Coordinates of C-alpha atoms and ligand atoms in Angstrom, one line a residue:
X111 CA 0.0 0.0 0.0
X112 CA 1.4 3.7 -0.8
X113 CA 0.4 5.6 2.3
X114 CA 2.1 8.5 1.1
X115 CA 0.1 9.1 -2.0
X116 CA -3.1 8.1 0.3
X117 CA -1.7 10.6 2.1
X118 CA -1.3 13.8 -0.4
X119 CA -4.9 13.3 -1.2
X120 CA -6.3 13.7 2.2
X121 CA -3.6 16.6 3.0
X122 CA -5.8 18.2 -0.8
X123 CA -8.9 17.2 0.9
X124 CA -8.3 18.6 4.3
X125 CA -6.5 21.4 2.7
X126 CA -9.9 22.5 1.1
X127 CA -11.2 22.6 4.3
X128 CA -8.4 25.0 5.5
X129 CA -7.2 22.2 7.5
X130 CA -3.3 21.8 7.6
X131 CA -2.5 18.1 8.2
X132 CA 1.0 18.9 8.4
X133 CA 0.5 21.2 11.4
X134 CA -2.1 18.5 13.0
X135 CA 1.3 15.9 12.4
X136 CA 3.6 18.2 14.1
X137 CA 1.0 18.8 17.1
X138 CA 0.5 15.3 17.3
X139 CA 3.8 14.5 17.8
X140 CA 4.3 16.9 20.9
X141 CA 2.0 15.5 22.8
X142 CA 3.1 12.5 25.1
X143 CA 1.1 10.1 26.3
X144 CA 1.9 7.9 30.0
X145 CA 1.2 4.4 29.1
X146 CA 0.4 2.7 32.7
X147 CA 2.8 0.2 33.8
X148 CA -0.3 -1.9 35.6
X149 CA -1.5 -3.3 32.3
X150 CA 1.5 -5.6 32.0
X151 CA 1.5 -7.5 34.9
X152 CA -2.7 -7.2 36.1
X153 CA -1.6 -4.3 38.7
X154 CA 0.1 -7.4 40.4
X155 CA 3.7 -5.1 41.0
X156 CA 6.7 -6.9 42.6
X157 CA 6.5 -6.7 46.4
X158 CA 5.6 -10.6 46.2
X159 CA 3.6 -10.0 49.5
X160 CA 0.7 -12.4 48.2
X161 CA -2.0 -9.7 49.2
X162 CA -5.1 -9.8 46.9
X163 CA -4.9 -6.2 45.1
X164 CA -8.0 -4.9 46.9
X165 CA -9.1 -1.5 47.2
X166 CA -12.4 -2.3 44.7
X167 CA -10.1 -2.9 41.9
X168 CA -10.5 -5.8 40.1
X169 CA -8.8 -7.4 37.0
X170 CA -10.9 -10.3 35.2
X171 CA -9.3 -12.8 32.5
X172 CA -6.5 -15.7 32.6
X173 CA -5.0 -14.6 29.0
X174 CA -1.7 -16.6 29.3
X175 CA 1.8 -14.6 29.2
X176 CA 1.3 -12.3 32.5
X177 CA 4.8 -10.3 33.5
X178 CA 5.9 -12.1 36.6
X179 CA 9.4 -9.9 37.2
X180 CA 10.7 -6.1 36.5
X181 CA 12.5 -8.0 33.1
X182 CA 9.8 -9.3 31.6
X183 CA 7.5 -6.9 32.5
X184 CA 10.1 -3.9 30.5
X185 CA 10.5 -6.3 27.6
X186 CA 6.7 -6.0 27.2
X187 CA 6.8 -2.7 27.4
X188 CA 9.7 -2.8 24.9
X189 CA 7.8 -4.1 22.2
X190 CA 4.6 -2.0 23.1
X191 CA 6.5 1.3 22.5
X192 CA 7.8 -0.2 19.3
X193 CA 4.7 -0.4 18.2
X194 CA 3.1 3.0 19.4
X195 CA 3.6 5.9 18.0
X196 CA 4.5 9.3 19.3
X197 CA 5.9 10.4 22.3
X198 CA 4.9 8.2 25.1
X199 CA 5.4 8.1 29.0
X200 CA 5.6 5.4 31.6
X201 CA 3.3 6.0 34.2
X202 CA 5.0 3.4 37.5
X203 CA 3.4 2.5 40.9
X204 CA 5.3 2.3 44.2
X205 CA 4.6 -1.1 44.4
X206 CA 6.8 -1.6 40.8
X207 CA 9.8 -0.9 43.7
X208 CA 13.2 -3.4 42.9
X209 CA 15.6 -4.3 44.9
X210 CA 18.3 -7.0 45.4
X211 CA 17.8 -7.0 49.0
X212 CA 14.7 -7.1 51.1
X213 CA 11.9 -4.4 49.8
X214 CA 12.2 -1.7 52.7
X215 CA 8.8 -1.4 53.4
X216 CA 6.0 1.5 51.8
X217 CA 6.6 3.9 54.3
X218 CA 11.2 3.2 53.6
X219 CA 10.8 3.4 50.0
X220 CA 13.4 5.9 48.2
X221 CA 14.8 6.2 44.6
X222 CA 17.1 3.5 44.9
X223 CA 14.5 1.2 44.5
X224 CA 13.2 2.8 40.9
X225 CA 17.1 3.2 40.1
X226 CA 16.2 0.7 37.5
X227 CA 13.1 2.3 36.2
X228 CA 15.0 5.8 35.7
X229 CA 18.1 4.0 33.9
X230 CA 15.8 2.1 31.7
X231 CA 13.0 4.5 30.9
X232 CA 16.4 7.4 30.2
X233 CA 17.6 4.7 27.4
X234 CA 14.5 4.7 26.2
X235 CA 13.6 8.4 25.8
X236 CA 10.9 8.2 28.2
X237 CA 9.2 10.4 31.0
X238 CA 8.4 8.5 34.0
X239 CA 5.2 9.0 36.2
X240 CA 4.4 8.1 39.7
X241 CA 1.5 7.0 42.0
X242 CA 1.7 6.0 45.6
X243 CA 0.5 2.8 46.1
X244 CA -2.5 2.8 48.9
X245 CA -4.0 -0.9 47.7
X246 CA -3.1 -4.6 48.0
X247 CA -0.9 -4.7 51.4
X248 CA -2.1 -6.0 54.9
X249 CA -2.3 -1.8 56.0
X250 CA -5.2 -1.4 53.8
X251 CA -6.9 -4.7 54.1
X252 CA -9.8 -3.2 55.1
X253 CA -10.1 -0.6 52.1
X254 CA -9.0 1.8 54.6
X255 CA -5.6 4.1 54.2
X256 CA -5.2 7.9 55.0
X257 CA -8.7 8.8 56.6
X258 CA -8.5 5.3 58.9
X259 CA -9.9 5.8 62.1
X260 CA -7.0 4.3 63.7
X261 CA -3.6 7.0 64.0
X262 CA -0.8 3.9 63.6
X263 CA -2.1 3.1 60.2
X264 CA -2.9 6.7 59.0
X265 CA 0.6 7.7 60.5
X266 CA 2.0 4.9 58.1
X267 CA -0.3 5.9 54.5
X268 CA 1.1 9.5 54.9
X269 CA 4.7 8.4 55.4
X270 CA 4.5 6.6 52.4
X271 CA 2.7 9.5 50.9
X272 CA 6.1 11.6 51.8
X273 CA 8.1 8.8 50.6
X274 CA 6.3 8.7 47.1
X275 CA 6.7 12.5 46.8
X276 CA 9.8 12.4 47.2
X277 CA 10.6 9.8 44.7
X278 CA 8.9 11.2 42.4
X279 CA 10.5 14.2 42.5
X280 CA 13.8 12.5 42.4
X281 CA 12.4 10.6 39.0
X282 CA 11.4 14.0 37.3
X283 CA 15.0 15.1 38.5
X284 CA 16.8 12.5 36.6
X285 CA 14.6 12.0 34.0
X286 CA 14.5 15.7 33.4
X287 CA 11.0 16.1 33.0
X288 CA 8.1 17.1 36.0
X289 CA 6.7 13.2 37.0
X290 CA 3.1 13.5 38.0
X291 CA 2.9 12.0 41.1
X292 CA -0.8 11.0 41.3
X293 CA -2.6 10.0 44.8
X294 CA -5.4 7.7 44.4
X295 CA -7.3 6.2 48.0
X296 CA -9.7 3.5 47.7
X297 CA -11.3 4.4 51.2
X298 CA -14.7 4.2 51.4
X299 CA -17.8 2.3 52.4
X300 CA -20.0 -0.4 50.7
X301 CA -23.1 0.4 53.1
X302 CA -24.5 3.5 54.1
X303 CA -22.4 5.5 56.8
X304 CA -23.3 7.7 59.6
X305 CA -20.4 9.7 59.9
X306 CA -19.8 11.2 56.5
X307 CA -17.6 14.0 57.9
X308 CA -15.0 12.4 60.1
X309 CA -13.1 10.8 57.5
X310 CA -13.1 13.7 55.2
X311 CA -11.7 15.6 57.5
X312 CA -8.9 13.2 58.4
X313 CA -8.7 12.6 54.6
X314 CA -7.8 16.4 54.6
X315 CA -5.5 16.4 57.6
X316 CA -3.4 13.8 56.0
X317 CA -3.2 15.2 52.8
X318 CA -1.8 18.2 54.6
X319 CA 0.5 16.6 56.1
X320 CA 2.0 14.5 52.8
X321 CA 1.7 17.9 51.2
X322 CA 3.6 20.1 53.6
X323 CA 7.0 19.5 52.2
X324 CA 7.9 21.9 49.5
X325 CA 9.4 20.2 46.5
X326 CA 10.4 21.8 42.8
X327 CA 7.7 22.3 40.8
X328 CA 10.2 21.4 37.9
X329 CA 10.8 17.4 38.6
X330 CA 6.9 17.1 40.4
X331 CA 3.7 17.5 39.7
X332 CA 1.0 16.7 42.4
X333 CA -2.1 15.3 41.3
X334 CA -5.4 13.8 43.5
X335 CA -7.6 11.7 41.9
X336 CA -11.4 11.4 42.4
X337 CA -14.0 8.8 42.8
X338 CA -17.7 8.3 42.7
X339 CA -17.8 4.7 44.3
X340 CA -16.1 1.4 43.7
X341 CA -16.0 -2.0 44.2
X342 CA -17.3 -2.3 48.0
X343 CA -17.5 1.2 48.3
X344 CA -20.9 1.8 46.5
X345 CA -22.8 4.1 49.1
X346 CA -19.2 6.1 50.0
X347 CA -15.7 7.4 48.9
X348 CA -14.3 9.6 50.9
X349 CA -12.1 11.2 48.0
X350 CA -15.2 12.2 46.4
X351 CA -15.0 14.4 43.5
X352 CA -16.4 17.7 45.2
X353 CA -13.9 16.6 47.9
X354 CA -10.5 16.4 45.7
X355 CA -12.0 19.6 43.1
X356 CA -12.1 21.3 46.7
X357 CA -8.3 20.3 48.2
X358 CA -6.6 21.0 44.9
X359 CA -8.0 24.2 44.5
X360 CA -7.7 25.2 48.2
X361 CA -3.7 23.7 48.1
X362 CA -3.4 23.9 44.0
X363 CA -2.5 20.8 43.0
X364 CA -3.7 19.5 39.8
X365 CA -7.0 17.4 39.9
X366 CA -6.9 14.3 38.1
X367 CA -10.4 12.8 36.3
X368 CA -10.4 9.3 35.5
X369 CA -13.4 8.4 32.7
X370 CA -14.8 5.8 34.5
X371 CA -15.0 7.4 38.1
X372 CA -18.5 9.3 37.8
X373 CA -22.2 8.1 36.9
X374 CA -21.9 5.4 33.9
X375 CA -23.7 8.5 31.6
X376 CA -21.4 11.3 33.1
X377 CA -18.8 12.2 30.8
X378 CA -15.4 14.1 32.0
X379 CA -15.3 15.8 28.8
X380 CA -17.7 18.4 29.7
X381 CA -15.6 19.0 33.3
X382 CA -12.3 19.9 31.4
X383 CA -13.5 23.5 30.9
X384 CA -15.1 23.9 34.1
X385 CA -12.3 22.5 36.3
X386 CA -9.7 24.5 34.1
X387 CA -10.8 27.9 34.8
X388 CA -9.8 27.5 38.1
X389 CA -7.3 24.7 38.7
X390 CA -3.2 24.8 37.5
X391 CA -3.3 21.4 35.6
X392 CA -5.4 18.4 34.8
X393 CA -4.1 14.5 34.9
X394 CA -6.6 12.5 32.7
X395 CA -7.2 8.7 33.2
X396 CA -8.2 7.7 30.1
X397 CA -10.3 4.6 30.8
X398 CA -13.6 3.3 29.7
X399 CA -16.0 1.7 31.8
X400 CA -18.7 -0.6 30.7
X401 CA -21.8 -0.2 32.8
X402 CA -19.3 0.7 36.2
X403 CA -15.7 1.6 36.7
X404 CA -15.0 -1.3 34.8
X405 CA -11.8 0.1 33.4
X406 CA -11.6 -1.7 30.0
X407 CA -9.0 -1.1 26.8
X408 CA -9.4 2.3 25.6
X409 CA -11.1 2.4 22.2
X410 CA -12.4 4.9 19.8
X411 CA -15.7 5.9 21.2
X412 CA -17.7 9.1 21.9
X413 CA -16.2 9.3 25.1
X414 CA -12.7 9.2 24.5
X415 CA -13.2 11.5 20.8
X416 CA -14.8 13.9 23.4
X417 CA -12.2 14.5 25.8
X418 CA -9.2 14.9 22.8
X419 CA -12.0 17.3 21.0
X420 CA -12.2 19.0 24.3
X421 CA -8.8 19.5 24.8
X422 CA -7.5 20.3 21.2
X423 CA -10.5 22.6 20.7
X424 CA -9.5 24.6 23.6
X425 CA -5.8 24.6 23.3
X426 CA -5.7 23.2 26.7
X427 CA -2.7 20.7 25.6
X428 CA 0.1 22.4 27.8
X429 CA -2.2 22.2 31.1
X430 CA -3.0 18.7 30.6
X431 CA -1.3 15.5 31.0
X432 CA -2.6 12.0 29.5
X433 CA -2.4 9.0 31.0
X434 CA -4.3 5.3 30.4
X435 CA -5.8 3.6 33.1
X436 CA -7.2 0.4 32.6
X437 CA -6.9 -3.3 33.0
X438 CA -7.7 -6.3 31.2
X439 CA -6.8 -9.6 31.7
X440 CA -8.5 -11.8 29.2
X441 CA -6.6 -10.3 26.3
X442 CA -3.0 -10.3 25.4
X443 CA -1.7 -7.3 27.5
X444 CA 0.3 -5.9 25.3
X445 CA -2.3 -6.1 22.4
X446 CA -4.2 -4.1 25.1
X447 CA -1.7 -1.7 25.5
X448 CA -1.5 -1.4 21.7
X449 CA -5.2 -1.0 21.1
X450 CA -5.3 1.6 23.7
X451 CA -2.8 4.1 23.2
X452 CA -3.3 3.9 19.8
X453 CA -6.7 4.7 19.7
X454 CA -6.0 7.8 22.2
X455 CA -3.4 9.3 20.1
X456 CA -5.4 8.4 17.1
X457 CA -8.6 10.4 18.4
X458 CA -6.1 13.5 19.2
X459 CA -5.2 13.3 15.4
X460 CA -8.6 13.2 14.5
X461 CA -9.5 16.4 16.7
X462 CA -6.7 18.5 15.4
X463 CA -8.2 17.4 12.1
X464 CA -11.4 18.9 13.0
X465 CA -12.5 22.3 11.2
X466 CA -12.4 24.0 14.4
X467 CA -12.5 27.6 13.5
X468 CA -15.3 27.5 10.8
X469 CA -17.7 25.2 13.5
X470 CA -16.8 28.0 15.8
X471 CA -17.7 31.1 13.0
X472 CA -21.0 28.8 12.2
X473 CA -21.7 28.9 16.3
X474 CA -21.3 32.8 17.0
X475 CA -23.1 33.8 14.0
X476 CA -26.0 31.5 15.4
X477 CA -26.3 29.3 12.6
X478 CA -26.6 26.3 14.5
X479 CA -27.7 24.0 11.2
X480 CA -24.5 24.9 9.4
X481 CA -23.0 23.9 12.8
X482 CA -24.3 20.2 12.7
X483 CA -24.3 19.4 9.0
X484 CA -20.6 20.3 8.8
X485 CA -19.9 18.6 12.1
X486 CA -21.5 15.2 10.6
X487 CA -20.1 15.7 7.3
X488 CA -16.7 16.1 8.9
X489 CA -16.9 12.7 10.2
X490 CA -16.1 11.3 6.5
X491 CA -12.2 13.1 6.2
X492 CA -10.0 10.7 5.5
X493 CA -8.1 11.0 9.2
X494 CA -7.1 7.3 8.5
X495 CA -4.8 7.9 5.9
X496 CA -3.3 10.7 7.4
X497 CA -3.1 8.6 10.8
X498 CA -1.3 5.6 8.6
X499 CA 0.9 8.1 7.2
X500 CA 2.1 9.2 10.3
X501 CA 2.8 5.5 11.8
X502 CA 5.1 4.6 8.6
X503 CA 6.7 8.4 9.3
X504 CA 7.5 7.8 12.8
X505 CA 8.4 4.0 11.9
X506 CA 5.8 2.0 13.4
X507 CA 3.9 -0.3 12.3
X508 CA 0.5 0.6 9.7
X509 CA -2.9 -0.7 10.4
X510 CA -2.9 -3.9 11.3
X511 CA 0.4 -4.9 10.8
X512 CA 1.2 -4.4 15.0
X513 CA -0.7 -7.3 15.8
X514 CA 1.2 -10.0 13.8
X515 CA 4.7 -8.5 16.0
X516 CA 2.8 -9.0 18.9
X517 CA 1.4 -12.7 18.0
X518 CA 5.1 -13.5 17.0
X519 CA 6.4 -12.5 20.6
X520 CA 3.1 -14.4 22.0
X521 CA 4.6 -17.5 20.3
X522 CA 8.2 -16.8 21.5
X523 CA 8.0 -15.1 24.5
X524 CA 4.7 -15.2 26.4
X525 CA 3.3 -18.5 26.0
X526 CA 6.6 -20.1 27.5
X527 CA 6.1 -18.1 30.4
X528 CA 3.3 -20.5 31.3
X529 CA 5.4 -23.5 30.5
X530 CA 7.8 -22.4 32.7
X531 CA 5.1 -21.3 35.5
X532 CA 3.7 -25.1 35.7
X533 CA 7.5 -26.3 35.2
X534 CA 7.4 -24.3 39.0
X535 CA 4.1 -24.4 40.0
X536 CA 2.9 -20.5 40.5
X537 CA 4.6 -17.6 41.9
X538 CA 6.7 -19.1 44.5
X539 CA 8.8 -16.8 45.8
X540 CA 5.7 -14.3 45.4
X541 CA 4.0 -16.4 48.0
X542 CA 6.3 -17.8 50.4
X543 CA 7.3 -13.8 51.0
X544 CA 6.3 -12.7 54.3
X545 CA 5.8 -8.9 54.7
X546 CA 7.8 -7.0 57.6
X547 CA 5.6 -5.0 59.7
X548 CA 8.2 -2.6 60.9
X549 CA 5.2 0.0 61.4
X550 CA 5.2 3.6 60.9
X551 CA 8.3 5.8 62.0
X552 CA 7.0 7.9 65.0
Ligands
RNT62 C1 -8.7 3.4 40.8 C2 -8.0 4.5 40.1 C3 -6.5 4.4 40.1 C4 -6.0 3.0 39.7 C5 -4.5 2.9 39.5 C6 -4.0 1.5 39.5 O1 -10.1 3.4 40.6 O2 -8.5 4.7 38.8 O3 -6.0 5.4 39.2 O4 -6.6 2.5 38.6 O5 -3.9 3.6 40.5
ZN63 ZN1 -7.5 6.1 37.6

């Protein structure tokens, strides 16, 4: 197939539009997205602790080939940036931590044990991002972290919330580029609560407390991400949205929306423009939930075309920052990377493809007709040759073509993980680890 001369006919078609494709590809290729680590290895991480994850989240599917160790789970990675295109990110948990020794425990953690990450993800060109890990570990066992009733294991969450800051400043140091370090809390309740306030207000006292340490704004980026309910917290979350759009104006940190934390019809394209008149920055977690927060593989829908229109519309590109969030086990995971991020970047294309400025002329001369039939007969620009022309330009694969790389390295790579997993039956060393309860530093 001759993309490029697919290609010069949509760049004359757009062109009649007054659309510049070229600018669109130029745009495009600014604009990085942070693929999350979590995908590759079903948010398992490496602390080998044996704790279920918890915290409401919940990763369905056996699909053979799971990353069981920091090496395989990089070579998947490896092959999934191969076969994205643009600039992408790698967005890491604290419980990703490595270390030839014992793991010092959450609250101990420090850059030496993401040493690894930084040298790998610096060969590779990549900006790293950061999230504290406040799930699958015997502290949180009761879906209960930094507003617990009990001081002991709220004194712990928030060290571990100073640890994670601090890491993640230390990342954005060396990789030489601000790491979002994103706080996400799974407490909450599945049945109705009396005391709606109390933990609210300890939810805020911790925060302060993670927060009070001044770090530079060029290696971090704070972020605190909302919920509407979850999985055993359906009648509360304490980090409710009004909550979080509350502390990060109050203490300007940047909110972060995740697609599938708000009423299944509720979209978070329409809150970019309210929360950005008032916030610094927004962290997006691109996911897409099916009937709940069901977090499945990003793919082109309304939902997702809304948020890039949203944010190319009103050039709000340099407040925002991109990530993925979801989580699918019954698929290969790195197809599922794949699939994802390419359908993100591809529904950016298509919104800088859009005919912006004449929709907008249609609108404020109140011709609201012209406004829709253009808007539907936009639909039908060729956007997919100019997207296949930009994958052969950046060198990755066209179309299709992804998929067969990633069924080779099924054959070769994944499937004999599974082999070698009944060869020694499960995660042994992952089990037989018993955690240290050294406790929080008073
Ligand atoms: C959970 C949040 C959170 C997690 C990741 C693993 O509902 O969306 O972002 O998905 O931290
Ligand atoms: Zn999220």
């Amino acid at each position: 197939m001759d993309y490029q001369r697919a290609y010069r006919l949509a760049r004359e078609q757009f062109a009649e539009w007054s659309i510049d494709t070229e600018r669109a590809l130029e745009t495009l290729d600014q604009i990085p997205l942070s693929l999350h680590c979590w995908q590759g290895d079903d948010v398992a991480g490496f602390e080998a602790s044996g704790q279920p994850i918890g915290g409401g989240l919940a990763v369905t599917g056996n699909y053979p080939g799971r990353a069981r160790n920091p090496d395989e789970l990089r070579r998947d990675l490896r092959l999934a940036l191969r076969l994205i295109p643009g600039p992408t990110r790698l967005n890491l948990h604290a419980s990703y931590a490595e270390s030839t020794g014992r793991l010092p425990e959450r609250d101990a953690l420090g850059f030496d044990q993401f040493r690894n990450w930084v040298d790998w993800a610096n060969e590779h060109g990549l900006g790293l991002d950061f999230n504290p890990t406040y799930f699958a570990h015997p502290l949180a066992a009761d879906g209960w972290t930094l507003s617990h009733l009990d001081p002991g294991i709220r004194r712990f969450w928030i060290h571990h919330g100073i640890a994670c800051r601090r890491i993640a400043a230390a990342i954005g140091a060396a990789c030489g580029s601000p790491c979002v370090n994103n706080l996400w809390i799974p407490d909450g309740s599945k049945d109705q609560v009396i005391d709606r306030r109390a933990p609210r207000e300890r939810l805020a006292e911790s925060l302060d407390q993670i927060f009070a340490e001044s770090l530079p704004a060029e290696s971090l980026i704070d972020a605190v991400e909302c919920k509407l309910f979850g999985l055993g917290s359906e009648s509360y979350v304490v980090g409710s949205h009004e909550f979080y759009l509350g502390y990060a104006l109050t203490r300007r940190k940047w909110l972060c929306l995740d697609a599938g934390h708000f009423h299944p019809t509720e979209s978070i394209a329409d809150k970019v423009s309210s929360v950005l008149q008032f916030v610094d920055g927004l962290l997006l977690h691109v996911s897409r939930g099916v009937r709940w927060d069901s977090d499945h593989v990003v793919i082109a829908t309304d939902d997702l075309r809304a948020i890039a229109l949203e944010l190319v519309r009103n050039s709000y590109l340099d407040r925002v920052r991109i990530g993925l969030d979801y989580f699918d086990a019954s698929i290969n995971r790195i197809a599922a990377w794949v699939i994802g991020a390419r359908a993100a970047r591809k529904a950016l294309l298509s919104a800088l493809l859009e005919p912006t400025d004449r929709l907008r002329r249609f609108e404020s001369d109140g011709d609201f007709t012209s406004r829709l039939a253009l808007l539907e007969e936009a639909q039908s620009l060729p956007v997919g040759a100019v997207w296949d022309y930009y994958c052969e330009r950046v060198g990755v694969p066209v179309g299709r073509a992804w998929l067969d790389e990633v069924r080779e390295y099924e054959r070769t790579e994944l499937l004999p993980r599974v082999a070698v997993d009944r060869a020694l039956p499960g995660d042994a060393a992952r089990l037989g680890f018993t955690l240290s309860k050294s406790g929080p530093p008073s």
